[in-house]
Coordinates of C-alpha atoms in Angstrom, one line a residue:
M1 CA -11.1 -6.1 19.8
P2 CA -8.8 -6.2 22.7
R3 CA -7.0 -9.3 23.2
K4 CA -8.1 -12.0 25.8
G5 CA -7.3 -10.8 29.2
Y6 CA -7.9 -7.1 28.8
V7 CA -11.7 -7.0 28.5
N8 CA -12.1 -5.2 31.7
L9 CA -10.7 -2.1 29.7
Q10 CA -14.3 -1.7 28.4
M11 CA -13.6 -1.3 24.8
D12 CA -12.3 2.5 25.1
T13 CA -11.8 3.8 21.8
I14 CA -8.3 5.3 21.5
L15 CA -8.6 6.6 18.0
K16 CA -11.5 7.0 15.6
A17 CA -10.8 8.1 11.8
S18 CA -13.8 9.2 10.0
G19 CA -14.2 10.1 6.2
I20 CA -10.3 10.9 6.0
N21 CA -9.4 12.3 2.7
K22 CA -6.0 13.3 1.2
S23 CA -5.0 14.3 -2.3
F24 CA -1.4 15.2 -3.7
G25 CA -2.3 17.4 -6.7
P26 CA -4.6 15.2 -9.1
I27 CA -3.6 12.1 -7.1
Q28 CA -6.2 10.9 -4.6
A29 CA -4.1 9.3 -1.8
L30 CA -6.8 8.4 0.6
E31 CA -10.7 8.5 0.2
G32 CA -13.1 8.1 3.1
V33 CA -11.1 6.4 5.5
N34 CA -12.9 5.0 8.4
F35 CA -11.6 2.9 11.2
S36 CA -11.2 2.8 14.9
I37 CA -8.5 1.4 17.4
Y38 CA -9.6 0.2 20.9
R39 CA -7.6 0.3 24.2
G40 CA -5.5 -2.9 24.7
E41 CA -5.3 -4.4 21.1
V42 CA -2.8 -4.5 18.4
V43 CA -4.1 -3.7 15.0
A44 CA -2.5 -4.5 11.6
L45 CA -2.4 -2.3 8.5
I46 CA -2.1 -4.4 5.3
G47 CA -2.0 -3.7 1.7
D48 CA 0.5 -3.3 -1.2
N49 CA 2.8 -0.6 -1.9
G50 CA 1.0 2.7 -2.9
A51 CA -2.3 1.4 -1.1
G52 CA -2.5 4.4 1.4
K53 CA -0.8 2.9 4.4
S54 CA 2.1 5.4 4.7
T55 CA -0.4 8.2 4.1
I56 CA -2.5 7.1 6.9
I57 CA 0.4 6.6 9.2
K58 CA 1.7 10.2 8.5
I59 CA -1.7 11.7 9.1
L60 CA -2.1 9.8 12.4
S61 CA 1.3 10.9 13.4
G62 CA 0.9 14.6 12.5
V63 CA 3.4 14.5 9.7
L64 CA 0.7 15.2 7.3
R65 CA -2.7 17.0 7.5
P66 CA -5.7 15.5 5.7
D67 CA -7.9 17.6 3.2
S68 CA -11.0 16.7 5.2
G69 CA -12.5 14.2 7.7
R70 CA -12.5 13.9 11.4
L71 CA -9.9 12.4 13.8
Q72 CA -10.6 11.7 17.3
I73 CA -7.8 10.6 19.9
N74 CA -8.8 9.4 23.4
G75 CA -12.3 11.0 22.8
H76 CA -11.0 14.3 21.9
D77 CA -11.6 15.9 18.4
I78 CA -8.4 17.0 16.7
N79 CA -8.2 20.2 14.9
L80 CA -6.8 18.9 11.7
R81 CA -5.9 22.4 10.4
H82 CA -3.4 22.5 13.1
H83 CA -2.5 19.0 13.4
S84 CA 1.3 18.3 13.9
V85 CA 3.8 15.9 15.2
I86 CA 3.8 17.7 18.6
K87 CA 0.1 17.7 18.6
A88 CA 0.0 14.1 18.1
R89 CA 2.4 13.2 20.8
T90 CA 0.6 15.4 23.2
M91 CA -2.6 13.4 22.5
G92 CA -0.7 10.2 23.2
V93 CA 0.4 9.0 19.8
E94 CA 4.0 7.9 19.1
T95 CA 5.6 6.5 16.1
V96 CA 8.4 3.9 15.8
Y97 CA 10.0 4.0 12.3
Q98 CA 12.0 1.3 10.5
E99 CA 15.2 3.1 10.8
R100 CA 14.6 6.8 11.8
S101 CA 13.3 6.5 15.2
L102 CA 16.6 7.2 17.0
G103 CA 19.6 9.4 16.3
E104 CA 22.5 7.3 15.2
K105 CA 25.2 9.6 16.7
Q106 CA 23.5 10.8 19.8
P107 CA 23.7 9.2 23.3
L108 CA 20.8 7.0 24.4
W109 CA 19.6 9.5 27.0
R110 CA 19.1 12.2 24.7
N111 CA 17.3 10.1 22.2
V112 CA 14.9 9.1 24.8
F113 CA 14.1 12.8 25.9
V114 CA 14.8 14.6 22.7
G115 CA 12.3 17.3 22.6
R116 CA 10.9 16.6 26.0
H117 CA 13.7 17.1 28.3
L118 CA 13.1 17.4 32.1
H119 CA 14.0 20.9 33.5
N120 CA 14.9 22.1 37.0
A121 CA 13.6 25.4 38.4
L122 CA 16.3 27.2 36.8
G123 CA 15.6 25.8 33.2
F124 CA 18.5 23.4 33.2
I125 CA 18.3 19.9 31.9
R126 CA 17.9 17.3 34.7
I127 CA 20.7 15.1 33.0
R128 CA 21.3 12.8 36.0
E129 CA 17.5 12.0 36.1
E130 CA 17.3 11.5 32.6
K131 CA 20.2 9.0 32.4
E132 CA 18.9 7.0 35.4
I133 CA 15.5 6.7 33.6
T134 CA 17.3 5.7 30.4
L135 CA 19.4 3.2 32.3
S136 CA 16.4 1.7 34.0
M137 CA 14.7 1.2 30.3
L138 CA 17.9 -0.5 29.0
K139 CA 17.8 -2.9 31.8
E140 CA 14.1 -3.4 32.4
S141 CA 12.3 -3.0 29.2
I142 CA 15.0 -4.2 26.8
G143 CA 16.7 -6.7 29.0
L144 CA 20.2 -5.5 28.7
K145 CA 22.6 -6.9 31.4
G146 CA 26.1 -6.0 32.7
V147 CA 28.2 -3.5 34.5
G148 CA 29.1 -2.0 31.1
I149 CA 25.8 -0.6 30.1
S150 CA 25.6 3.3 30.0
A151 CA 23.1 5.8 29.2
D152 CA 25.9 7.8 27.5
A153 CA 26.5 5.1 24.9
L154 CA 25.7 6.1 21.3
V155 CA 22.8 4.4 19.6
G156 CA 25.0 3.0 17.2
T157 CA 26.3 0.6 19.8
L158 CA 22.8 -1.0 20.1
S159 CA 21.7 -3.9 17.8
G160 CA 18.7 -3.2 15.5
G161 CA 16.5 -4.9 17.7
E162 CA 17.5 -3.1 20.7
R163 CA 17.1 0.2 19.1
Q164 CA 13.5 -0.7 18.2
G165 CA 13.0 -1.8 21.8
L166 CA 14.4 1.4 23.1
A167 CA 12.0 3.4 21.0
I168 CA 9.1 1.4 22.0
S169 CA 10.1 1.7 25.4
R170 CA 10.4 5.6 25.1
A171 CA 6.7 5.5 23.9
M172 CA 5.5 3.7 27.0
H173 CA 7.4 6.0 29.3
F174 CA 5.7 8.8 27.8
N175 CA 2.4 7.1 28.2
A176 CA 1.6 6.6 24.6
A177 CA -2.0 5.5 24.2
L178 CA -1.2 4.5 20.6
T179 CA 2.1 3.5 19.3
I180 CA 2.4 3.1 15.5
L181 CA 5.0 0.7 14.4
D182 CA 6.0 1.3 10.8
E183 CA 7.9 -1.9 9.5
P184 CA 9.9 -2.3 12.7
T185 CA 11.3 -5.6 11.9
T186 CA 12.6 -5.0 8.5
A187 CA 16.2 -6.0 7.7
L188 CA 16.6 -7.5 11.2
A189 CA 18.1 -10.9 11.9
V190 CA 15.8 -13.7 13.0
K191 CA 16.8 -13.4 16.6
E192 CA 16.3 -9.6 16.6
V193 CA 12.9 -10.0 14.9
R194 CA 11.8 -12.2 17.8
R195 CA 12.9 -9.6 20.2
V196 CA 10.9 -6.9 18.5
L197 CA 7.8 -9.0 18.3
D198 CA 8.1 -9.6 22.1
Y199 CA 8.3 -5.9 22.7
I200 CA 5.2 -5.3 20.6
R201 CA 3.4 -7.9 22.7
A202 CA 4.2 -6.0 25.9
I203 CA 2.4 -3.0 24.7
P204 CA -1.4 -4.2 25.3
K205 CA -0.3 -5.8 28.6
Q206 CA 0.2 -2.2 29.7
G207 CA -3.2 -1.3 28.6
K208 CA -2.0 0.4 25.5
S209 CA -2.6 -0.1 21.7
A210 CA -0.5 -0.4 18.7
L211 CA -0.9 0.0 14.9
F212 CA 1.4 -2.4 13.2
V213 CA 2.4 -2.0 9.6
S214 CA 4.5 -4.9 8.1
H215 CA 5.0 -6.8 4.8
N216 CA 5.4 -9.9 6.6
L217 CA 2.0 -11.4 6.9
H218 CA 3.2 -14.2 9.2
H219 CA 4.3 -11.6 11.9
I220 CA 1.1 -9.7 11.4
H221 CA -1.0 -12.7 12.1
E222 CA 1.2 -13.7 15.0
I223 CA 1.0 -10.2 16.7
A224 CA -2.2 -8.5 15.6
D225 CA -5.9 -8.9 17.0
R226 CA -7.6 -7.3 14.2
F227 CA -6.6 -6.6 10.3
L228 CA -7.4 -3.6 8.3
F229 CA -7.0 -4.1 4.5
V230 CA -6.1 -0.9 2.6
S231 CA -6.4 -0.5 -1.2
H232 CA -7.0 2.4 -3.4
G233 CA -6.7 4.7 -0.5
S234 CA -9.6 3.1 1.5
I235 CA -10.1 0.5 4.2
V236 CA -11.7 -2.2 2.0
H237 CA -12.0 -4.9 4.7
Q238 CA -11.4 -5.7 8.1
C239 CA -11.8 -8.7 10.5
R240 CA -10.4 -10.3 13.6
K241 CA -7.6 -12.7 13.7
K242 CA -9.8 -15.6 14.8
E243 CA -11.8 -15.0 11.5
M244 CA -8.8 -15.5 9.4
S245 CA -5.9 -18.0 9.3
V246 CA -2.4 -17.1 8.0
S247 CA -3.3 -18.8 4.5
E248 CA -6.4 -16.8 4.2
L249 CA -4.6 -13.8 5.1
F250 CA -2.4 -14.2 1.9
E251 CA -5.4 -15.3 0.0
K252 CA -7.3 -12.0 0.8
L253 CA -4.3 -9.8 -0.1
D254 CA -3.9 -11.5 -3.4
Q255 CA -7.7 -11.0 -4.0
I256 CA -7.3 -7.3 -3.3
S257 CA -4.2 -6.9 -5.1
A258 CA -5.9 -8.6 -8.2
A259 CA -8.9 -6.3 -8.0
R260 CA -6.5 -3.2 -7.8
G261 CA -4.7 -4.4 -10.9
K262 CA -7.9 -4.8 -12.8
N263 CA -8.6 -1.3 -12.2
G264 CA -5.3 -0.3 -13.7
E265 CA -3.4 0.3 -10.6
V266 CA 0.1 -0.7 -10.1

C-alpha cells in the first residue's frame, strides 16, 4: 500500500506481474510469480540467494524475457517476446544496481544522458544543456555544495553514496514510474548508507514507486511499505510493514529458509 500521506494517488497500479515463469534449461528459476506494485510505495523483495530475486529483477528491467506469463506496466500489456532494457525504460522502469549503474571513467553528464542524449535540429548533442541539468542534480538532489562542483568530473570522484544518489536522481529526471534498487547500500560506509536510504525515501514523495532488494532486513523494514518473500522462484508470502516487526521479519525469513532446506534446496 502507498505510504501515509499519498492516499490521494488512488492506488494506481504501476506494475502487475501475473503467472511469470522462467527456466534455464532444466532449472525452473521462476514459477507462477504474481505481485503488484502501486504508485507511491516502496516494496521490498526478500529471499535467500538463489530464491529468484535476481531473475525477477532482470525480467522487470528487460534484461531477461520470461517463458510465459503477463506483465503490465502503467496499465499497458508488455509484449514479452520483444521485451528489452530499452522497452522497460520507455515504459518507465529504471534500475539502480549495486555497482554497475554508472560508468567509472565517464564524466557525470554523459552518465546521466547515456543512450538518451538531447539533440538539436541538426542532430548534435546539446552538451551545455545536459551539463546544466546534471549540475542541478548534483546540487539539488544529491546535495553537493561548493564552487568546484563540475558536471565534467568523472564518476570516480564521487563517493559510493553519491553515485547511487546520482543514479536515483537520473531515474527521477527521466520520470521513472518504478525504480528498481538492487542492493544499493552494499559495501557502503554507515554515513553513505544513511544518504542512500534518504534518496530512496524521496522517491514516493514524488509520486513514484520503488522495488528495493537488500539482504539487510533492518534497512528493508525501515524503508519499505510492503514485503514480498521469494522462495523456490515464487512469491510465498507478502504483508504490510505494520503487520510485521523487524524481529518477525527475521523469523519469517528463517521459516522460509528452513522450509526450503527441507525440500533439498541450498
